[in-house]
Tab-separated table of C-alpha atoms in Angstrom:
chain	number	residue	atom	x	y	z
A	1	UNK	CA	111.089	91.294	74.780
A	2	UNK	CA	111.231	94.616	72.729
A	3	UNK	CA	114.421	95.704	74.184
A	4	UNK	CA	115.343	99.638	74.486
A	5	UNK	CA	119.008	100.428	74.068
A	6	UNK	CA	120.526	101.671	77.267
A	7	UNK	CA	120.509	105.282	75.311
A	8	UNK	CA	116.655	105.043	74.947
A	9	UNK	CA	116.015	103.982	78.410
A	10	UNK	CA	118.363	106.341	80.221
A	11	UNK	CA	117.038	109.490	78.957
A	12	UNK	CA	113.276	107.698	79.967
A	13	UNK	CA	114.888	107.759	83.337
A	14	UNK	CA	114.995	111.983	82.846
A	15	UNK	CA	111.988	112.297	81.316
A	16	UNK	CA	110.661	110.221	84.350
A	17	UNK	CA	112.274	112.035	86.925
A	18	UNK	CA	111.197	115.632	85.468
A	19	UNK	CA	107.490	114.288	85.541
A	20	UNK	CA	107.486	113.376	89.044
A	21	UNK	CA	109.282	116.751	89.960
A	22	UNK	CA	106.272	118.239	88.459
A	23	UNK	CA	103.635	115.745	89.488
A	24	UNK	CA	100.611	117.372	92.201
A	25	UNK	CA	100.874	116.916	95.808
A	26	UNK	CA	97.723	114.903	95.611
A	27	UNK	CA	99.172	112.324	93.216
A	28	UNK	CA	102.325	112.236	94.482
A	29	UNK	CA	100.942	111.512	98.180
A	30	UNK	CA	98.098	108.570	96.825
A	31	UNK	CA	101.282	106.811	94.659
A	32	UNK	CA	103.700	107.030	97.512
A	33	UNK	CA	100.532	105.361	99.841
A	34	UNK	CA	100.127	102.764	97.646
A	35	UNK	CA	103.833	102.132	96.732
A	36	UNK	CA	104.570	101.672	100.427
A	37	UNK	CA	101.273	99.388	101.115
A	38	UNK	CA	101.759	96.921	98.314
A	39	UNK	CA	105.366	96.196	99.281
A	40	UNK	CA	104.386	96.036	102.883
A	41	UNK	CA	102.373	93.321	101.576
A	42	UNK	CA	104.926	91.923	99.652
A	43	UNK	CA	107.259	91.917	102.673
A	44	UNK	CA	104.582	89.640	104.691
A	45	UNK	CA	104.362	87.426	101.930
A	46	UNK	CA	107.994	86.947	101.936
A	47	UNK	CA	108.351	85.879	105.367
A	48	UNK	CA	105.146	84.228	105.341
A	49	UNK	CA	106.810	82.058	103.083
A	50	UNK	CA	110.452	81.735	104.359
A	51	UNK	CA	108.552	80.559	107.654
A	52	UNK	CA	106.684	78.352	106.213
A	53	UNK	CA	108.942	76.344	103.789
A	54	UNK	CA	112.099	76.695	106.181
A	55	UNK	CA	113.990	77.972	103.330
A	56	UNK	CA	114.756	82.263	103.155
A	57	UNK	CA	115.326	81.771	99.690
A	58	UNK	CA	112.184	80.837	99.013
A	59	UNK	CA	111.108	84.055	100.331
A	60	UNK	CA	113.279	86.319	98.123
A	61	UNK	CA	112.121	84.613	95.528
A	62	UNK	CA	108.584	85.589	95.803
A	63	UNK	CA	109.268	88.938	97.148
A	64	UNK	CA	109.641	90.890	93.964
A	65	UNK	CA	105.880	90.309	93.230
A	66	UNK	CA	105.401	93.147	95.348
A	67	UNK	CA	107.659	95.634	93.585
A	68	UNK	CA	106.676	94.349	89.982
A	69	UNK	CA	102.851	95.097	91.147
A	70	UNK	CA	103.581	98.368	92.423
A	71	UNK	CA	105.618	99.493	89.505
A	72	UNK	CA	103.643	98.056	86.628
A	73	UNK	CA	100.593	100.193	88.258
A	74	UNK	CA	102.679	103.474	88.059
A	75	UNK	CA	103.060	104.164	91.790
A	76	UNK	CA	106.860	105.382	93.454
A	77	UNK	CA	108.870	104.196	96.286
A	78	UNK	CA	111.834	106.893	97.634
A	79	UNK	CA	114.434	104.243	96.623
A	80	UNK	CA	112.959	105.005	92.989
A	81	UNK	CA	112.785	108.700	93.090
A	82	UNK	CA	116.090	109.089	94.339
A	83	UNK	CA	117.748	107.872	91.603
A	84	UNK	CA	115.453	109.572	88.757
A	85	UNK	CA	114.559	113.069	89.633
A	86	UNK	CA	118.438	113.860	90.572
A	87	UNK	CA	118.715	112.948	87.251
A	88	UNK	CA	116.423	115.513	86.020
A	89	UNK	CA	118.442	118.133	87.971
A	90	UNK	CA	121.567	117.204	86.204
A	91	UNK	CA	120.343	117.509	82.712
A	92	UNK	CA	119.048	121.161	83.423
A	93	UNK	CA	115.387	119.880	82.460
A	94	UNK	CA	113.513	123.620	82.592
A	95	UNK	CA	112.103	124.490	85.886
A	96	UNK	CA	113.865	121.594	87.813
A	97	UNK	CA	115.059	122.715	91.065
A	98	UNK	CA	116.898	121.585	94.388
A	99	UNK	CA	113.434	122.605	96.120
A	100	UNK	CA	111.114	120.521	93.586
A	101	UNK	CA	113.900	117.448	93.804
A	102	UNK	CA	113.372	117.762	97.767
A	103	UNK	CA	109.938	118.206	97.372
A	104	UNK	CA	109.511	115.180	95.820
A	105	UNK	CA	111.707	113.175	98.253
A	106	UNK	CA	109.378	114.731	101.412
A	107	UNK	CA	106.069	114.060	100.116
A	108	UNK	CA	107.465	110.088	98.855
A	109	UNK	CA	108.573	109.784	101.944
A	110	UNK	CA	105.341	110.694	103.535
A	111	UNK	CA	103.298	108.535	101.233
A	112	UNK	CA	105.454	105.570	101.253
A	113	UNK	CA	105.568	105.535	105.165
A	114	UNK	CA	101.754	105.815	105.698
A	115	UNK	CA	101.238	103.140	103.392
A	116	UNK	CA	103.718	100.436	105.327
A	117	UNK	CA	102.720	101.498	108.617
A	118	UNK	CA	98.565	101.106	107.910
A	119	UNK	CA	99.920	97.551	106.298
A	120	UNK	CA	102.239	97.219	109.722
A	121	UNK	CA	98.714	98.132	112.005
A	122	UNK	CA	96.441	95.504	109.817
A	123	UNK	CA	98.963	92.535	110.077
A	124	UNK	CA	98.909	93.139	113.600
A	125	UNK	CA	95.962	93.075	114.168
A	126	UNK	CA	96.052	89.713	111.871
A	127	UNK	CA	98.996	88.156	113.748
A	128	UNK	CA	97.351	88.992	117.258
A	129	UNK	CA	93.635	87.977	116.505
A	130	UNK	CA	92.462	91.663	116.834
A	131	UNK	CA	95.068	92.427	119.848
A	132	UNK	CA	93.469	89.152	121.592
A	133	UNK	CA	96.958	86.734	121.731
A	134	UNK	CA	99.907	87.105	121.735
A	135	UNK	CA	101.476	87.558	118.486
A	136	UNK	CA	101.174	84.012	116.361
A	137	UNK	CA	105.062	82.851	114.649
A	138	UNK	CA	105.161	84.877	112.202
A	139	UNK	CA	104.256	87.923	113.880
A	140	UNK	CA	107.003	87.356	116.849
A	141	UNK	CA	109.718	86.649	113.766
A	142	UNK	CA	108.660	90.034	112.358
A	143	UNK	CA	109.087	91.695	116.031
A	144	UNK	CA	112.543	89.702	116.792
A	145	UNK	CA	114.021	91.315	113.076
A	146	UNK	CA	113.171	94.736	114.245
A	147	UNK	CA	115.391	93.955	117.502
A	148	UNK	CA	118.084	92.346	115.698
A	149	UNK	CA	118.283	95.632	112.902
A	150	UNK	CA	118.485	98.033	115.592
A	151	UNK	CA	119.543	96.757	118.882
A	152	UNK	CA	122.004	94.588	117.111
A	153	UNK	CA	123.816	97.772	114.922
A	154	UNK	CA	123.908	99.764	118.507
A	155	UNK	CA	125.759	97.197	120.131
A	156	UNK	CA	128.861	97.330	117.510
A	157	UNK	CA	128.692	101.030	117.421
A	158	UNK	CA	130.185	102.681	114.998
A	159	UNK	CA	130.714	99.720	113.034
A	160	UNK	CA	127.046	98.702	113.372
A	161	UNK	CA	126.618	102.026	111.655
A	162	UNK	CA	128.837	101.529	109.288
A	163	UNK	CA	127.389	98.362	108.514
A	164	UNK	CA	123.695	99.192	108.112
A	165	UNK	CA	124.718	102.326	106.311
A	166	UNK	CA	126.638	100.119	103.573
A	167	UNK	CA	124.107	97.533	103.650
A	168	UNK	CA	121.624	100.279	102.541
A	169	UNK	CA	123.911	101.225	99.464
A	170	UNK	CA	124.219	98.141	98.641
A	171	UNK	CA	120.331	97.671	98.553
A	172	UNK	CA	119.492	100.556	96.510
A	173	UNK	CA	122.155	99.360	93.621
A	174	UNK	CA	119.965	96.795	93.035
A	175	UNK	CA	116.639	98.207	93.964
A	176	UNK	CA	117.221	101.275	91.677
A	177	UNK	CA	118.257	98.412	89.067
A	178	UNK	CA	115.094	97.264	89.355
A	179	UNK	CA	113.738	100.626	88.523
A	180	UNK	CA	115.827	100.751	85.993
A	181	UNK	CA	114.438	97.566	84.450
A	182	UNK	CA	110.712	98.549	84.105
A	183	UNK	CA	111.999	101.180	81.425
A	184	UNK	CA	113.930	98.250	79.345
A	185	UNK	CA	111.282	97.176	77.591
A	186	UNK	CA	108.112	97.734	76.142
A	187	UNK	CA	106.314	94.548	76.922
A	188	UNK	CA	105.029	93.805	80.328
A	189	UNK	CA	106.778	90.101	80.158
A	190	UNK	CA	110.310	92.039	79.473
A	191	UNK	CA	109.326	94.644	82.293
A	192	UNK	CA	108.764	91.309	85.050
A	193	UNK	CA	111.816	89.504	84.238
A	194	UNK	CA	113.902	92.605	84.328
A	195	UNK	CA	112.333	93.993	87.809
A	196	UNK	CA	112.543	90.595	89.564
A	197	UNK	CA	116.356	89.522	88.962
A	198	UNK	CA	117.643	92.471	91.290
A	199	UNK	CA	115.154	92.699	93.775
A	200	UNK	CA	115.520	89.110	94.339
A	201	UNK	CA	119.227	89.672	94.457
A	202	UNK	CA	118.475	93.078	97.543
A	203	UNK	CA	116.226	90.290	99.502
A	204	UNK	CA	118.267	87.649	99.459
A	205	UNK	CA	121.328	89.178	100.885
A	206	UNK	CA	119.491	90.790	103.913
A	207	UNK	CA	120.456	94.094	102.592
A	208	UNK	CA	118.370	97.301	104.407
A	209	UNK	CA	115.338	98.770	102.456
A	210	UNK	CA	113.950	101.721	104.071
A	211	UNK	CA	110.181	101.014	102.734
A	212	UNK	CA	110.460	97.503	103.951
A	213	UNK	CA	111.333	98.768	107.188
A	214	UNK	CA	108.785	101.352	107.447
A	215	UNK	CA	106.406	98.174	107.450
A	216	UNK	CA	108.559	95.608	109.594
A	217	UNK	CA	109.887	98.142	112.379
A	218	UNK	CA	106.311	99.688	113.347
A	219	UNK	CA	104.856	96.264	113.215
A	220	UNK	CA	107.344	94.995	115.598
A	221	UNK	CA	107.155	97.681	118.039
A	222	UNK	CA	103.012	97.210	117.797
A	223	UNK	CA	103.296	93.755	118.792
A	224	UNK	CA	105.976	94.299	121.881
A	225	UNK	CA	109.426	94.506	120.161
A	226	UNK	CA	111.813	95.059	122.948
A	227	UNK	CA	113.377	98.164	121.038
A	228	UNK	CA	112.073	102.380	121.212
A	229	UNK	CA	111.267	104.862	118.523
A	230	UNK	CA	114.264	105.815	118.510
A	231	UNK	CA	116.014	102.778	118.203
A	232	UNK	CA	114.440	102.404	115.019
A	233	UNK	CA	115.570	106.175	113.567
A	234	UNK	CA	118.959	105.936	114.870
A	235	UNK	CA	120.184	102.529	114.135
A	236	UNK	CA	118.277	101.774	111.117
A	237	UNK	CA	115.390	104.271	109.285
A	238	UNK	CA	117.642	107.384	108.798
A	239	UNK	CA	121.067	105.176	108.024
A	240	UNK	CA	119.183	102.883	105.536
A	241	UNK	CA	117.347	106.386	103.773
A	242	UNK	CA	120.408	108.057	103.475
A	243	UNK	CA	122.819	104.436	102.541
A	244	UNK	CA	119.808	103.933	99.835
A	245	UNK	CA	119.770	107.694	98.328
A	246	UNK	CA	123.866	107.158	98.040
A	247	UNK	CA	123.314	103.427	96.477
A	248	UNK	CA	120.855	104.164	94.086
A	249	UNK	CA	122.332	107.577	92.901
A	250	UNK	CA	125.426	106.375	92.683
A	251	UNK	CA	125.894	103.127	91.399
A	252	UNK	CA	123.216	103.195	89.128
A	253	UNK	CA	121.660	106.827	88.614
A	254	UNK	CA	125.023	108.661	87.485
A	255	UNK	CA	126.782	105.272	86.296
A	256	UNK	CA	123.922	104.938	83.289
A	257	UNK	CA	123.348	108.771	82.948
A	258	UNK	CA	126.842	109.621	82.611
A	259	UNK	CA	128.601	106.822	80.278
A	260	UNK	CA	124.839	106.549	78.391
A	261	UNK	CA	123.588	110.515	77.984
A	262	UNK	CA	126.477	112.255	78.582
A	263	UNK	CA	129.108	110.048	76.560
A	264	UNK	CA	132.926	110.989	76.500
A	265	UNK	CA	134.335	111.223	73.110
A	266	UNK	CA	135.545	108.340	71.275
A	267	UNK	CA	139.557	107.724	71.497
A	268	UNK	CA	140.983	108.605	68.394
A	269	UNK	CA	143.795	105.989	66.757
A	270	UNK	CA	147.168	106.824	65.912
């Protein structure tokens, strides 16, 4: 599947990060929109489909369609520019800053959120026949997760936040993987099989994706979720951003840049 050595595709990693440091505002905002719509989408799908068969896996499964969609048509999710354009930083790419790295993260943000939540409105005004019913099964399983990833983290406290916070990390190691895997080959087959095998992984375990839950949390509380705003910031959005910027950075960011760019030197025998 024309494979890149992990040399070759780290430093694409830079180079990608740098170009979305520099990327316009305009740009920036429409691939964040559409980042954040398709995977909205994908998210539907995914529970569309664990509903129907009776079997979550089947879900996580078909969830990664989403992602490979989104990334194969060059737009960004946050869990993707955290890991790339600190990267940038680090390497002392010319004109890189803190400011332009932050930048980045803000307008992402921005973009990837207004893309779930216009998915979040339209599927509930699909899973309420235009606000006409109540919502139909799969809209109340949407609303009852955004009770159970917020109400059900406040009621163990601290430990709920511990929980959702490592559940994020956790997330974003394989998320960012997936990132990582678009830039292993050269050959959009290579580029699929490479995406899907983590994301399925993230799904699967239930772990916390903050662009997924820009879709599912806004959705629930549009179709009655028994939880507030701030509910949803508290015990889940701003946990899950910062768990995923830690995940992705961390375990898979710095891991490739530093053993793949930045190699120690070879032991020497004897």
């Amino acid at each position: 599947m024309a494979y890149l050595l992990p040399s070759e595709f780290v430093t694409k990693m830079v180079d990608a990060g740098e170009s979305k440091i520099f990327m316009s505002t305009r740009d920036t905002l429409i691939r964040a929109y559409m980042a954040g719509a398709i995977l909205a989408l994908a998210a539907v799908f995914a529970v569309t489909a664990s509903v129907q068969t009776g079997y979550p896996l089947i879900g996580a499964i078909l969830f990664p369609v989403g992602f490979v969609m989104l990334y194969l048509l060059g737009f960004d999710l946050l869990t993707g520019v955290f890991v790339l354009t600190p990267l940038a930083l680090i390497d002392k790419r010319p004109g890189v800053t803190i400011k332009g790295v932050l930048r980045n993260w803000g307008l992402v943000f921005a973009g990837n959120f207004l893309g779930a939540f216009t998915v979040a409105i339209f599927m509930a005004i699909v899973f309420t026949f235009g606000f006409a019913t109540e919502p139909d099964k799969i809209g109340t399983i949407i609303a009852g997760i955004g009770e159970k990833r917020t109400l059900g983290y406040a009621e163990f406290g601290a430990a709920g936040m511990l929980t959702v916070f490592i559940r994020a990390v956790m997330c974003n190691w394989m998320v960012s993987t997936g990132v990582v895997g678009a830039m292993i080959s050269t050959n959009v087959s290579g580029k699929v099989i490479a995406m899907w095998m983590p994301v399925m992984v993230f799904f699967a375990m239930g772990f916390e994706h903050s662009i997924v839950n820009m879709f599912l949390f806004p959705s629930a509380l549009i179709m009655g979720g028994n939880f507030s705003i701030m509910d949803y910031l508290i015990w889940n959005e701003l946990p899950v951003v910062l768990g995923n910027l830690v995940g992705g950075l961390a375990f898979t960011g710095l891991t490739l840049y530093s053993t793949h760019v930045r190699t120690a030197p070879k032991r020497k025998i004897g």
